Amino acid sequence: MTPGPPPVPGGRTPEEREEARRTREARRAGKGGTPPPAPGDGPGYGGPPDWLAETERDADGGGEGPHEGRERPAWPRWGRIVGLAIVAAVVVGIAWFLISLFQPFTGDGEGRVGVVVPRGASLGEIADLLEEKGVVSSSTFFQLRARLAGRSGSLKPGHYRLARDMSYASLLDRLEQGLPPDVVRVTIPEGLSRREVAPLTKRLRGNYMRATRSSAQLDPRDYGATDARSLEGFLFPATYELKKGQPVRRLVAEQLAAFKRNLAKVDLRYAKRKNLTAYDVLIIASMVEREAQLARDRPLVASVIYNRLRDGIRLDIDATTRFVARKWSGALTVSELQNPSPYNTRVHPGLPPSPIGNPGLDSIEAAAHPPKTGYFFYVTKVCGNGRLQFARSDAEHQRYVDEYNRARERRGGRSPADC
């Protein structure tokens, strides 16, 4: 027996190393299919078991680790990514919320926006109004900011000149201050004549009646007036704010500017087809304003005026007689009804020479294009709370008049309009 090579101290024999090498190569080749048998192995020999190959590989000090070739599960990595994404989204959401609420990059806004905050309006109503006007971007955030600051109950009503996209902080300061002490507010109701407006301007410097005779800002002839003796009809009714001590002509200038802006919104084509000028429309609108208490009746009153003008019927409008008599309440006397003034439409056919007051936009629009109706008459409706009763014939109208008179007699001469 031929002796083999001497053993290697502390290691494996060359034959053992060669066997381990063949085993590793067979395992690597086996990743793509069935490992080939090692030389000298019999059929069906598939190599040593995994634990033996791994032990040998480790003992050899070479090769890969025991999990080489196995796919690591991916869920821990994707879980971390999803978790980080959720945290980032929460951080971004909180940042957006705080920026929207405290507006560190928003200033005092730009432009000018007129806003009327009604007396008794709630915080929600004020916030919705401000969002509608473009003063704030969010009604909800403005309300939240006001409540967090403890200022929701200190906002004052009034007519404000604000700006678009104001910061919540500066807006709250403005609404808490209310009207500055050096500002005069003049509120002019729709339909009033120059003479009725004059007492409302006492805190301004100058004479309103004199200031409204004429102005370089507006020529009535540009609107079809041939012989206008004043600016009656062009003095737009609204709320105006002026510095104390300013001349009254400053108010007149603002009224005329407001008139031009509002008339530009009105379509006058229908009236022109009826051979009516813009000035004629103002005259009709001034009568509509006085005759109709409710918005729903304005177009119908205008239709009555159009129909009577078309058929050559005298208008018989009490408001024109009251304008002449300077008597806007109480019963008219026979002499007042028979006043020969050209403004008295109970005596003269057609339109009066000029407007009898200063109409608002709704009445101007009603006068510019009223609905087509068969109405020729109207009278105050009994228990109508301001409504009018319209009639197509004189007989129908007379029945309504008799009903009204009987109701007034039952009330001892008091108006039966409100019940």
XYZ file of C-alpha atoms in Angstrom, residues 103 106-117 126-139 142 160-172 174-175:
43
model
C -50.406 84.639 5.811
C -49.600 88.646 2.395
C -49.647 92.435 2.676
C -52.310 95.133 2.611
C -53.715 94.096 -0.764
C -54.133 96.106 -3.935
C -56.802 98.158 -5.676
C -59.956 99.550 -4.076
C -63.069 97.595 -3.141
C -66.175 99.153 -1.611
C -67.803 96.924 0.996
C -70.854 97.668 3.129
C -70.945 95.630 6.331
C -69.228 89.294 6.944
C -66.674 86.674 5.881
C -68.832 85.488 2.966
C -69.315 89.096 1.838
C -65.558 89.745 1.951
C -64.821 86.586 -0.050
C -67.478 87.502 -2.626
C -65.886 90.932 -3.074
C -62.394 89.428 -3.408
C -61.093 91.082 -0.244
C -60.134 87.706 1.267
C -59.362 84.438 -0.478
C -61.162 82.210 2.025
C -64.205 82.932 4.174
C -60.875 84.446 7.865
C -65.492 100.491 3.955
C -62.987 101.082 1.227
C -60.828 97.991 1.315
C -58.406 96.255 -1.046
C -58.309 92.934 -2.855
C -56.409 90.059 -1.207
C -55.834 91.805 2.106
C -54.145 89.916 4.924
C -56.479 88.752 7.663
C -54.562 90.707 10.292
C -54.777 94.080 8.525
C -58.414 93.452 7.593
C -59.361 92.666 11.200
C -59.596 97.862 9.735
C -62.963 96.340 10.647
